[in-house]
Short mmCIF file of C-alpha atoms (C1' of nucleotides) in Angstrom, two decimals:
data_model
loop_
_atom_site.label_atom_id
_atom_site.label_comp_id
_atom_site.label_asym_id
_atom_site.label_seq_id
_atom_site.Cartn_x
_atom_site.Cartn_y
_atom_site.Cartn_z
CA MET A 1 192.47 -116.04 86.55
CA PRO A 2 196.13 -116.37 87.32
CA ARG A 3 198.43 -119.25 86.38
CA VAL A 4 196.44 -120.18 83.40
CA SER A 5 196.98 -122.84 80.76
CA GLU A 6 198.85 -122.10 77.54
CA ASP A 7 195.70 -122.92 75.60
CA HIS A 8 193.96 -120.16 77.46
CA LEU A 9 196.65 -117.70 76.44
CA ILE A 10 196.39 -118.67 72.80
CA ALA A 11 192.61 -118.51 72.96
CA ARG A 12 192.73 -115.00 74.42
CA ARG A 13 195.05 -113.90 71.64
CA GLU A 14 192.69 -115.36 69.09
CA GLN A 15 189.71 -113.70 70.77
CA ILE A 16 191.43 -110.33 70.43
CA LEU A 17 192.32 -110.93 66.80
CA VAL A 18 188.77 -111.96 65.92
CA ALA A 19 187.47 -108.78 67.51
CA ALA A 20 190.11 -106.75 65.70
CA ARG A 21 189.14 -108.27 62.36
CA THR A 22 185.50 -107.43 62.97
CA CYS A 23 186.30 -103.84 63.90
CA PHE A 24 188.82 -103.27 61.12
CA LEU A 25 186.36 -104.60 58.57
CA ARG A 26 183.63 -102.32 59.93
CA ASN A 27 185.59 -99.12 60.45
CA GLY A 28 189.03 -99.56 58.98
CA LEU A 29 192.48 -99.84 60.46
CA HIS A 30 192.71 -96.20 61.45
CA ASN A 31 189.18 -95.34 62.45
CA THR A 32 189.05 -98.28 64.82
CA THR A 33 190.07 -97.21 68.30
CA MET A 34 191.55 -99.46 70.92
CA GLN A 35 188.37 -98.83 72.90
CA ASP A 36 186.23 -100.17 70.05
CA LEU A 37 188.37 -103.24 69.70
CA ILE A 38 188.49 -103.86 73.44
CA ALA A 39 184.72 -103.55 73.76
CA GLU A 40 184.21 -105.91 70.80
CA ALA A 41 186.48 -108.46 72.47
CA GLY A 42 184.64 -108.04 75.77
CA LEU A 43 187.90 -107.53 77.61
CA SER A 44 189.55 -104.75 79.54
CA VAL A 45 192.26 -102.39 78.41
CA GLY A 46 194.79 -104.08 80.65
CA ALA A 47 193.96 -107.53 79.34
CA VAL A 48 194.45 -106.58 75.72
CA TYR A 49 197.73 -104.82 76.44
CA ARG A 50 198.95 -107.98 78.12
CA TYR A 51 198.74 -109.88 74.83
CA PHE A 52 199.73 -107.16 72.37
CA LYS A 53 202.05 -104.39 73.26
CA SER A 54 200.53 -101.91 70.82
CA LYS A 55 197.82 -101.36 68.26
CA ASN A 56 200.45 -101.68 65.58
CA GLU A 57 201.29 -105.17 66.75
CA ILE A 58 197.65 -106.14 66.34
CA ILE A 59 197.58 -104.69 62.84
CA ASN A 60 200.67 -106.68 61.93
CA ALA A 61 199.10 -109.87 63.22
CA ILE A 62 196.00 -109.20 61.13
CA ALA A 63 198.15 -108.51 58.08
CA GLU A 64 199.85 -111.87 58.59
CA SER A 65 196.60 -113.74 58.70
CA VAL A 66 194.42 -111.93 56.19
CA ALA A 67 195.45 -113.92 53.11
CA GLY A 68 196.01 -117.23 54.83
CA GLY A 69 192.97 -118.99 53.40
CA ILE A 70 193.65 -118.08 49.78
CA THR A 71 197.32 -118.93 50.11
CA ALA A 72 196.47 -122.37 51.45
CA LEU A 73 193.99 -123.01 48.65
CA LEU A 74 196.52 -121.96 46.01
CA GLN A 75 199.12 -124.28 47.41
CA GLU A 76 196.68 -127.19 47.44
CA VAL A 77 195.38 -126.62 43.91
CA SER A 78 198.80 -126.08 42.40
CA THR A 79 200.19 -129.36 43.76
CA ARG A 80 197.09 -131.51 43.42
CA GLU A 81 197.37 -134.88 41.66
CA PRO A 82 196.29 -135.27 39.00
CA ALA A 83 196.81 -131.65 37.96
CA PRO A 84 193.48 -130.01 37.06
CA PRO A 85 193.17 -128.13 33.75
CA LEU A 86 194.26 -124.50 33.98
CA VAL A 87 190.78 -123.07 33.61
CA GLU A 88 189.47 -125.51 36.21
CA ALA A 89 192.15 -124.43 38.69
CA LEU A 90 191.34 -120.77 38.05
CA SER A 91 187.66 -121.49 38.55
CA GLU A 92 188.27 -122.86 42.03
CA VAL A 93 190.38 -119.90 42.96
CA PHE A 94 187.78 -117.45 41.69
CA ASP A 95 185.15 -119.19 43.80
CA ALA A 96 187.28 -118.62 46.87
CA ILE A 97 187.91 -115.00 45.88
CA ASN A 98 184.17 -114.45 45.52
CA VAL A 99 183.67 -115.55 49.11
CA GLN A 100 186.39 -113.20 50.33
CA VAL A 101 184.95 -110.25 48.38
CA GLY A 102 181.47 -110.87 49.74
CA GLU A 103 179.80 -110.25 53.06
CA ASN A 104 182.24 -110.68 55.93
CA GLY A 105 185.06 -111.73 53.57
CA ASN A 106 188.65 -110.73 54.07
CA PHE A 107 189.27 -108.95 50.79
CA PRO A 108 188.28 -105.43 51.86
CA LEU A 109 190.60 -105.87 54.81
CA ALA A 110 193.37 -107.02 52.48
CA VAL A 111 192.94 -103.85 50.42
CA GLN A 112 193.38 -101.79 53.56
CA VAL A 113 196.49 -103.74 54.43
CA TRP A 114 197.85 -103.01 50.93
CA GLY A 115 197.37 -99.33 51.60
CA GLU A 116 199.24 -99.64 54.86
CA ALA A 117 201.98 -101.60 53.11
CA THR A 118 202.73 -98.61 50.90
CA LEU A 119 203.75 -96.74 54.07
CA ASP A 120 204.96 -99.16 56.73
CA PRO A 121 208.04 -101.27 55.87
CA ALA A 122 207.12 -104.06 58.30
CA ILE A 123 203.70 -104.52 56.78
CA ARG A 124 205.14 -104.13 53.31
CA GLU A 125 207.42 -107.07 54.04
CA ILE A 126 204.50 -109.17 55.25
CA VAL A 127 202.54 -108.40 52.09
CA ARG A 128 205.55 -109.00 49.87
CA HIS A 129 206.08 -112.39 51.44
CA ARG A 130 202.46 -113.41 51.03
CA TYR A 131 202.37 -112.14 47.47
CA GLN A 132 205.54 -114.08 46.69
CA GLY A 133 204.02 -117.29 48.06
CA MET A 134 200.88 -116.90 45.97
CA ARG A 135 202.82 -116.16 42.85
CA GLU A 136 204.95 -119.26 43.37
CA ALA A 137 201.83 -121.41 43.34
CA TYR A 138 201.06 -119.94 39.92
CA VAL A 139 204.56 -120.76 38.70
CA THR A 140 203.88 -124.38 39.64
CA LEU A 141 200.51 -124.23 37.95
CA ALA A 142 202.00 -122.80 34.74
CA ARG A 143 204.94 -125.21 34.72
CA ARG A 144 202.64 -128.19 34.96
CA ALA A 145 200.38 -126.77 32.25
CA VAL A 146 203.41 -126.64 29.95
CA GLU A 147 204.45 -130.16 30.92
CA ARG A 148 201.12 -131.63 29.99
CA GLY A 149 200.91 -129.60 26.77
CA GLU A 150 198.17 -127.21 27.78
CA LEU A 151 200.56 -124.36 27.10
CA ALA A 152 203.18 -124.28 24.32
CA PRO A 153 206.47 -126.00 25.22
CA ASP A 154 208.47 -122.81 24.70
CA THR A 155 206.24 -120.80 27.07
CA ASP A 156 208.07 -118.48 29.48
CA VAL A 157 206.70 -120.06 32.65
CA GLU A 158 207.55 -117.13 34.92
CA ALA A 159 205.89 -114.67 32.59
CA ALA A 160 202.77 -116.78 32.19
CA ALA A 161 202.58 -117.23 35.96
CA SER A 162 202.69 -113.47 36.49
CA VAL A 163 199.80 -112.97 34.11
CA LEU A 164 197.70 -115.77 35.58
CA PHE A 165 198.35 -114.46 39.07
CA GLY A 166 197.53 -110.96 37.92
CA LEU A 167 194.06 -112.12 36.93
CA ILE A 168 193.19 -112.65 40.60
CA PRO A 169 193.38 -109.11 42.02
CA GLY A 170 192.01 -107.90 38.69
CA PHE A 171 188.92 -110.02 39.26
CA ALA A 172 188.59 -109.24 42.95
CA LEU A 173 188.80 -105.48 42.51
CA GLN A 174 186.16 -105.47 39.81
CA ARG A 175 183.89 -107.54 42.00
CA LEU A 176 184.51 -105.24 44.91
CA PHE A 177 184.01 -101.91 43.17
CA LEU A 178 181.71 -102.71 40.26
CA GLY A 179 179.91 -105.82 41.50
CA HIS A 180 180.62 -107.70 38.29
CA PRO A 181 181.51 -109.75 36.30
CA ASP A 182 180.55 -113.03 37.90
CA LYS A 183 183.02 -115.89 37.88
CA ASP A 184 181.60 -117.64 34.81
CA THR A 185 181.69 -114.49 32.72
CA TYR A 186 185.27 -113.81 33.73
CA LEU A 187 186.25 -117.37 32.90
CA ARG A 188 184.54 -117.04 29.53
CA GLY A 189 186.72 -114.00 28.93
CA VAL A 190 189.83 -115.96 29.87
CA ARG A 191 188.86 -118.75 27.51
CA ALA A 192 188.12 -116.28 24.72
CA LEU A 193 191.61 -114.85 25.03
CA LEU A 194 193.14 -118.31 25.26
CA ASN A 195 191.56 -119.07 21.89
CA PRO A 196 191.76 -115.86 19.86
CA GLY A 197 190.43 -115.50 16.33
CA MET B 1 195.46 -60.61 48.65
CA PRO B 2 191.85 -59.60 48.52
CA ARG B 3 189.74 -59.12 45.43
CA VAL B 4 191.90 -61.40 43.52
CA SER B 5 191.59 -62.98 40.09
CA GLU B 6 189.76 -66.24 39.55
CA ASP B 7 193.00 -67.74 38.28
CA HIS B 8 194.53 -66.97 41.62
CA LEU B 9 191.78 -68.87 43.41
CA ILE B 10 192.17 -71.90 41.19
CA ALA B 11 195.93 -71.79 41.61
CA ARG B 12 195.62 -71.73 45.39
CA ARG B 13 193.35 -74.73 45.30
CA GLU B 14 195.83 -76.52 43.12
CA GLN B 15 198.67 -75.55 45.45
CA ILE B 16 196.84 -77.15 48.36
CA LEU B 17 196.09 -80.31 46.39
CA VAL B 18 199.70 -80.66 45.27
CA ALA B 19 200.83 -80.36 48.88
CA ALA B 20 198.18 -82.87 49.94
CA ARG B 21 199.32 -85.36 47.32
CA THR B 22 202.91 -85.02 48.50
CA CYS B 23 201.97 -85.55 52.14
CA PHE B 24 199.52 -88.39 51.50
CA LEU B 25 202.13 -90.19 49.42
CA ARG B 26 204.72 -89.73 52.15
CA ASN B 27 202.64 -90.50 55.24
CA GLY B 28 199.28 -91.79 54.11
CA LEU B 29 195.77 -90.39 54.25
CA HIS B 30 195.39 -90.86 57.99
CA ASN B 31 198.85 -90.17 59.32
CA THR B 32 198.99 -86.86 57.50
CA THR B 33 197.78 -84.08 59.76
CA MET B 34 196.28 -80.82 58.60
CA GLN B 35 199.35 -79.19 60.10
CA ASP B 36 201.65 -81.28 57.87
CA LEU B 37 199.64 -80.49 54.80
CA ILE B 38 199.40 -76.80 55.62
CA ALA B 39 203.14 -76.53 56.23
CA GLU B 40 203.84 -78.34 52.95
CA ALA B 41 201.61 -75.87 51.11
CA GLY B 42 203.30 -72.96 52.83
CA LEU B 43 199.98 -71.49 53.86
CA SER B 44 198.17 -70.82 57.08
CA VAL B 45 195.46 -72.91 58.67
CA GLY B 46 192.83 -70.32 57.85
CA ALA B 47 193.85 -70.09 54.23
CA VAL B 48 193.48 -73.82 53.67
CA TYR B 49 190.09 -73.88 55.39
CA ARG B 50 188.96 -71.13 53.07
CA TYR B 51 189.34 -73.46 50.09
CA PHE B 52 188.35 -76.78 51.62
CA LYS B 53 185.90 -77.07 54.44
CA SER B 54 187.41 -80.24 55.89
CA LYS B 55 190.21 -82.74 55.57
CA ASN B 56 187.71 -85.15 54.14
CA GLU B 57 186.93 -82.76 51.31
CA ILE B 58 190.61 -82.68 50.42
CA ILE B 59 190.77 -86.47 50.44
CA ASN B 60 187.78 -86.62 48.13
CA ALA B 61 189.40 -84.17 45.74
CA ILE B 62 192.55 -86.28 45.69
CA ALA B 63 190.50 -89.41 45.08
CA GLU B 64 188.87 -87.70 42.11
CA SER B 65 192.19 -86.82 40.55
CA VAL B 66 194.38 -89.77 41.35
CA ALA B 67 193.53 -91.86 38.31
CA GLY B 68 192.98 -89.01 35.88
CA GLY B 69 196.11 -89.57 33.82
CA ILE B 70 195.55 -93.28 33.25
CA THR B 71 191.88 -92.74 32.45
CA ALA B 72 192.77 -90.15 29.83
CA LEU B 73 195.37 -92.43 28.26
CA LEU B 74 192.92 -95.32 28.12
CA GLN B 75 190.33 -93.21 26.41
CA GLU B 76 192.83 -91.99 23.84
CA VAL B 77 194.24 -95.43 23.06
CA SER B 78 190.88 -97.12 22.84
CA THR B 79 189.52 -94.64 20.29
CA ARG B 80 192.70 -94.04 18.30
CA GLU B 81 192.56 -94.37 14.52
CA PRO B 82 193.73 -96.66 13.18
CA ALA B 83 193.17 -99.02 16.07
CA PRO B 84 196.48 -100.40 17.38
CA PRO B 85 196.87 -104.17 17.84
CA LEU B 86 195.69 -105.37 21.25
CA VAL B 87 199.14 -106.17 22.56
CA GLU B 88 200.41 -102.80 21.37
CA ALA B 89 197.63 -101.00 23.20
CA LEU B 90 198.35 -102.98 26.37
CA SER B 91 202.02 -102.16 26.03
CA GLU B 92 201.32 -98.44 26.08
CA VAL B 93 199.10 -98.77 29.10
CA PHE B 94 201.69 -100.82 30.97
CA ASP B 95 204.28 -98.14 30.28
CA ALA B 96 202.02 -95.58 31.91
CA ILE B 97 201.34 -97.90 34.84
CA ASN B 98 205.05 -98.35 35.35
CA VAL B 99 205.47 -94.62 35.73
CA GLN B 100 202.65 -94.47 38.26
CA VAL B 101 204.07 -97.34 40.29
CA GLY B 102 207.52 -95.78 40.38
CA GLU B 103 209.05 -92.92 42.31
CA ASN B 104 206.50 -90.18 42.91
CA GLY B 105 203.82 -92.02 40.94
CA ASN B 106 200.18 -92.03 41.90
CA PHE B 107 199.63 -95.75 42.25
CA PRO B 108 200.48 -96.08 45.95
CA LEU B 109 198.06 -93.26 46.58
CA ALA B 110 195.42 -95.03 44.52
CA VAL B 111 195.83 -98.13 46.68
CA GLN B 112 195.22 -96.03 49.76
CA VAL B 113 192.13 -94.58 48.16
CA TRP B 114 190.89 -98.10 47.46
CA GLY B 115 191.25 -98.89 51.12
CA GLU B 116 189.26 -95.80 52.00
CA ALA B 117 186.65 -96.75 49.41
CA THR B 118 185.91 -99.95 51.31
CA LEU B 119 184.71 -97.76 54.21
CA ASP B 120 183.45 -94.42 52.91
CA PRO B 121 180.49 -94.48 50.52
CA ALA B 122 181.38 -91.14 48.93
CA ILE B 123 184.88 -92.29 48.05
CA ARG B 124 183.56 -95.67 47.03
CA GLU B 125 181.34 -93.93 44.52
CA ILE B 126 184.26 -91.93 43.14
CA VAL B 127 186.33 -95.09 42.73
CA ARG B 128 183.41 -96.98 41.22
CA HIS B 129 182.90 -94.26 38.66
CA ARG B 130 186.58 -94.14 37.70
CA TYR B 131 186.74 -97.91 37.52
CA GLN B 132 183.69 -97.96 35.31
CA GLY B 133 185.23 -95.43 32.95
CA MET B 134 188.42 -97.42 32.60
CA ARG B 135 186.58 -100.64 32.02
CA GLU B 136 184.52 -99.02 29.28
CA ALA B 137 187.69 -98.14 27.42
CA TYR B 138 188.54 -101.83 27.50
CA VAL B 139 185.13 -102.73 26.12
CA THR B 140 185.86 -100.45 23.18
CA LEU B 141 189.30 -101.99 22.77
CA ALA B 142 187.88 -105.52 22.82
CA ARG B 143 185.02 -104.70 20.48
CA ARG B 144 187.36 -103.26 17.89
CA ALA B 145 189.69 -106.26 18.25
CA VAL B 146 186.77 -108.49 17.37
CA GLU B 147 185.76 -106.28 14.46
CA ARG B 148 189.18 -106.48 12.89
CA GLY B 149 189.45 -110.23 13.50
CA GLU B 150 192.09 -110.16 16.21
CA LEU B 151 189.65 -111.94 18.50
CA ALA B 152 187.15 -114.59 17.42
CA PRO B 153 183.85 -113.20 16.04
CA ASP B 154 181.81 -114.95 18.73
CA THR B 155 183.89 -113.47 21.57
CA ASP B 156 181.92 -112.19 24.56
CA VAL B 157 183.20 -108.62 24.38
CA GLU B 158 182.19 -107.67 27.92
CA ALA B 159 183.88 -110.73 29.37
CA ALA B 160 187.06 -110.21 27.36
CA ALA B 161 187.10 -106.55 28.41
CA SER B 162 186.88 -107.52 32.08
CA VAL B 163 189.85 -109.82 31.74
CA LEU B 164 191.97 -107.34 29.79
CA PHE B 165 191.15 -104.65 32.32
CA GLY B 166 191.91 -107.04 35.14
CA LEU B 167 195.45 -107.42 33.83
CA ILE B 168 196.20 -103.80 34.78
CA PRO B 169 195.85 -103.85 38.58
CA GLY B 170 197.32 -107.36 38.48
CA PHE B 171 200.44 -105.95 36.86
CA ALA B 172 200.62 -102.83 39.01
CA LEU B 173 200.33 -104.68 42.31
CA GLN B 174 203.06 -107.13 41.37
CA ARG B 175 205.31 -104.25 40.39
CA LEU B 176 204.52 -102.46 43.63
CA PHE B 177 204.98 -105.32 46.05
CA LEU B 178 207.42 -107.65 44.28
CA GLY B 179 209.26 -105.27 41.97
CA HIS B 180 208.69 -107.51 38.96
CA PRO B 181 207.94 -108.58 36.28
CA ASP B 182 208.94 -105.83 33.87
CA LYS B 183 206.56 -104.82 31.13
CA ASP B 184 208.14 -106.93 28.41
CA THR B 185 208.03 -110.08 30.50
CA TYR B 186 204.40 -109.50 31.37
CA LEU B 187 203.55 -108.90 27.73
CA ARG B 188 205.38 -112.10 26.82
CA GLY B 189 203.14 -113.86 29.31
CA VAL B 190 200.07 -112.32 27.72
CA ARG B 191 201.20 -113.41 24.27
CA ALA B 192 201.96 -116.91 25.53
CA LEU B 193 198.42 -117.25 26.83
CA LEU B 194 196.99 -115.75 23.66
CA ASN B 195 198.71 -118.54 21.71
CA PRO B 196 198.48 -121.64 23.89
CA GLY B 197 199.97 -125.03 22.94
"C1'" DC C 1 197.16 -38.50 42.49
"C1'" DA C 2 196.75 -38.82 47.65
"C1'" DG C 3 193.65 -40.29 51.01
"C1'" DT C 4 190.20 -43.31 52.82
"C1'" DG C 5 186.74 -47.04 53.32
"C1'" DT C 6 185.65 -51.73 52.50
"C1'" DA C 7 185.58 -56.44 52.08
"C1'" DA C 8 188.13 -60.37 50.68
"C1'" DA C 9 191.92 -63.18 52.12
"C1'" DA C 10 195.16 -64.86 55.31
"C1'" DC C 11 196.67 -65.63 59.81
"C1'" DG C 12 197.50 -68.53 63.93
"C1'" DA C 13 196.37 -69.06 68.89
"C1'" DA C 14 193.23 -71.64 71.19
"C1'" DC C 15 189.59 -75.15 71.94
"C1'" DG C 16 187.37 -79.28 72.89
"C1'" DC C 17 187.91 -83.75 72.31
"C1'" DT C 18 189.72 -88.38 71.51
"C1'" DC C 19 193.39 -91.18 71.12
"C1'" DG C 20 196.92 -94.96 72.52
"C1'" DT C 21 199.08 -96.18 76.45
"C1'" DT C 22 200.48 -96.57 81.41
"C1'" DC C 23 199.91 -97.72 86.03
"C1'" DT C 24 197.89 -98.57 90.42
"C1'" DT C 25 194.81 -101.60 92.54
"C1'" DG C 26 192.79 -105.80 93.81
"C1'" DA C 27 191.18 -110.83 93.00
"C1'" DC C 28 192.20 -115.36 92.66
"C1'" DA C 29 194.92 -119.99 92.19
"C1'" DC C 30 198.32 -122.32 94.22
"C1'" DG D 1 201.91 -115.77 101.38
"C1'" DT D 2 203.13 -115.21 96.66
"C1'" DG D 3 202.96 -114.68 91.88
"C1'" DT D 4 199.90 -113.98 87.90
"C1'" DC D 5 196.50 -111.70 85.59
"C1'" DA D 6 192.71 -108.50 84.85
"C1'" DA D 7 190.56 -104.15 85.57
"C1'" DG D 8 189.72 -99.44 84.34
"C1'" DA D 9 190.79 -94.65 85.92
"C1'" DA D 10 193.97 -91.45 84.55
"C1'" DC D 11 197.32 -89.16 81.51
"C1'" DG D 12 199.60 -86.48 78.17
"C1'" DA D 13 199.99 -85.82 73.43
"C1'" DG D 14 198.07 -84.47 69.36
"C1'" DC D 15 194.14 -84.06 66.45
"C1'" DG D 16 190.79 -81.29 63.21
"C1'" DT D 17 188.56 -77.23 63.35
"C1'" DT D 18 186.95 -72.49 64.78
"C1'" DC D 19 187.13 -67.72 65.08
"C1'" DG D 20 188.69 -63.04 66.31
"C1'" DT D 21 192.23 -60.30 64.34
"C1'" DT D 22 195.35 -58.43 60.88
"C1'" DT D 23 196.77 -57.55 56.26
"C1'" DT D 24 196.01 -56.40 51.62
"C1'" DA D 25 194.10 -54.86 47.01
"C1'" DC D 26 191.18 -52.12 45.02
"C1'" DA D 27 187.21 -48.54 44.29
"C1'" DC D 28 185.95 -44.29 45.15
"C1'" DT D 29 186.38 -39.43 46.35
"C1'" DG D 30 187.92 -34.77 45.77
#
DNA sequence: CAGTGTAAAACGAACGCTCGTTCTTGACAC
DNA sequence: GTGTCAAGAACGAGCGTTCGTTTTACACTG
């Protein structure tokens, strides 16, 4: 199909990325061959190489998109009016994390991307940027919690944000590798520490 | 050297694993070839295959050992007499994490192993087991904090342990990808949340 | 102690295979 | 015609692993 609409081009790209995600999730970034990915997309070798000039370019595109959903949620929750209580905000985020850890979720793929980020500077930069964005949402969350008196007025907002943000991968990894705790238990733990003896 | 001491055999195995660790840290689990690893060890192909029957077996051995130091520290701290205050115990653990995140530390390798664990059941089981062991140390830590009144008597110990444990990968990943916060800042954040407004 | 046999240990060339990528060919819309 | 896009056979590089050969340490013999 020559001389094709721009929409078609974008759709093809998306089709390839969807197939890539499926394959990477099933077999990993490295064990997935271009043949696998091409078969999954239902395209030919030539077609795929028209839209991405290498496997690495596909991996980068996946790395860019893998945390998109969570990032968007964080930005929404952290700027919502009126600001939800801290524990309520965390609860919503944990719900989203649970989905990503579960069947067909993106979290296992994100873990693979982290591994790649320890080696490849381009992917490292992508991950750093995403991580930065997520953390900034937590700074907003913490700042507003101080403003409305949920946290002490002299709280170091940056420090508190780091800890709150740190709870997320801590939760996700336990879910992924141990299968527990569930969200409510984890939140109970957070509350317990927020109100120590 | 034929008919050689048992020490010699163990030392050779160790020599191969040290070389593997170096290579995996430098180029990753998948981009490291047997040739790389063999050259790093200063041995021959045949020699390495005498001690490990496949590359996968070497990866498994590395996965087994990668978190050994942190696990040992956690076990020591959580059973130490007299029990250190919670924040003090966390501080020691964060110091150890900092070392592992830094130059030549094991944490980047651990992240790669996590990625592999999402695909390979054998490695997943190794990671699960290690994760379990670490979490148990935190259960002990939390239980003793309740006993001595540092946490409320009605605290859900399991839940609190999950959260405290979750702080560790949360801290390590931020250090790895963002380069901050430092230990003292993170601890300040923990204290701030432990004593909310 | 010298000589010899033996089996463990190490060696490394070679193999079979799979990979990511290129490139020639042809089909179709305009 | 002409330009765009897709197809898939073909390619060369490089992989993990095997295996026939060589080296070495030691036991045993006289």
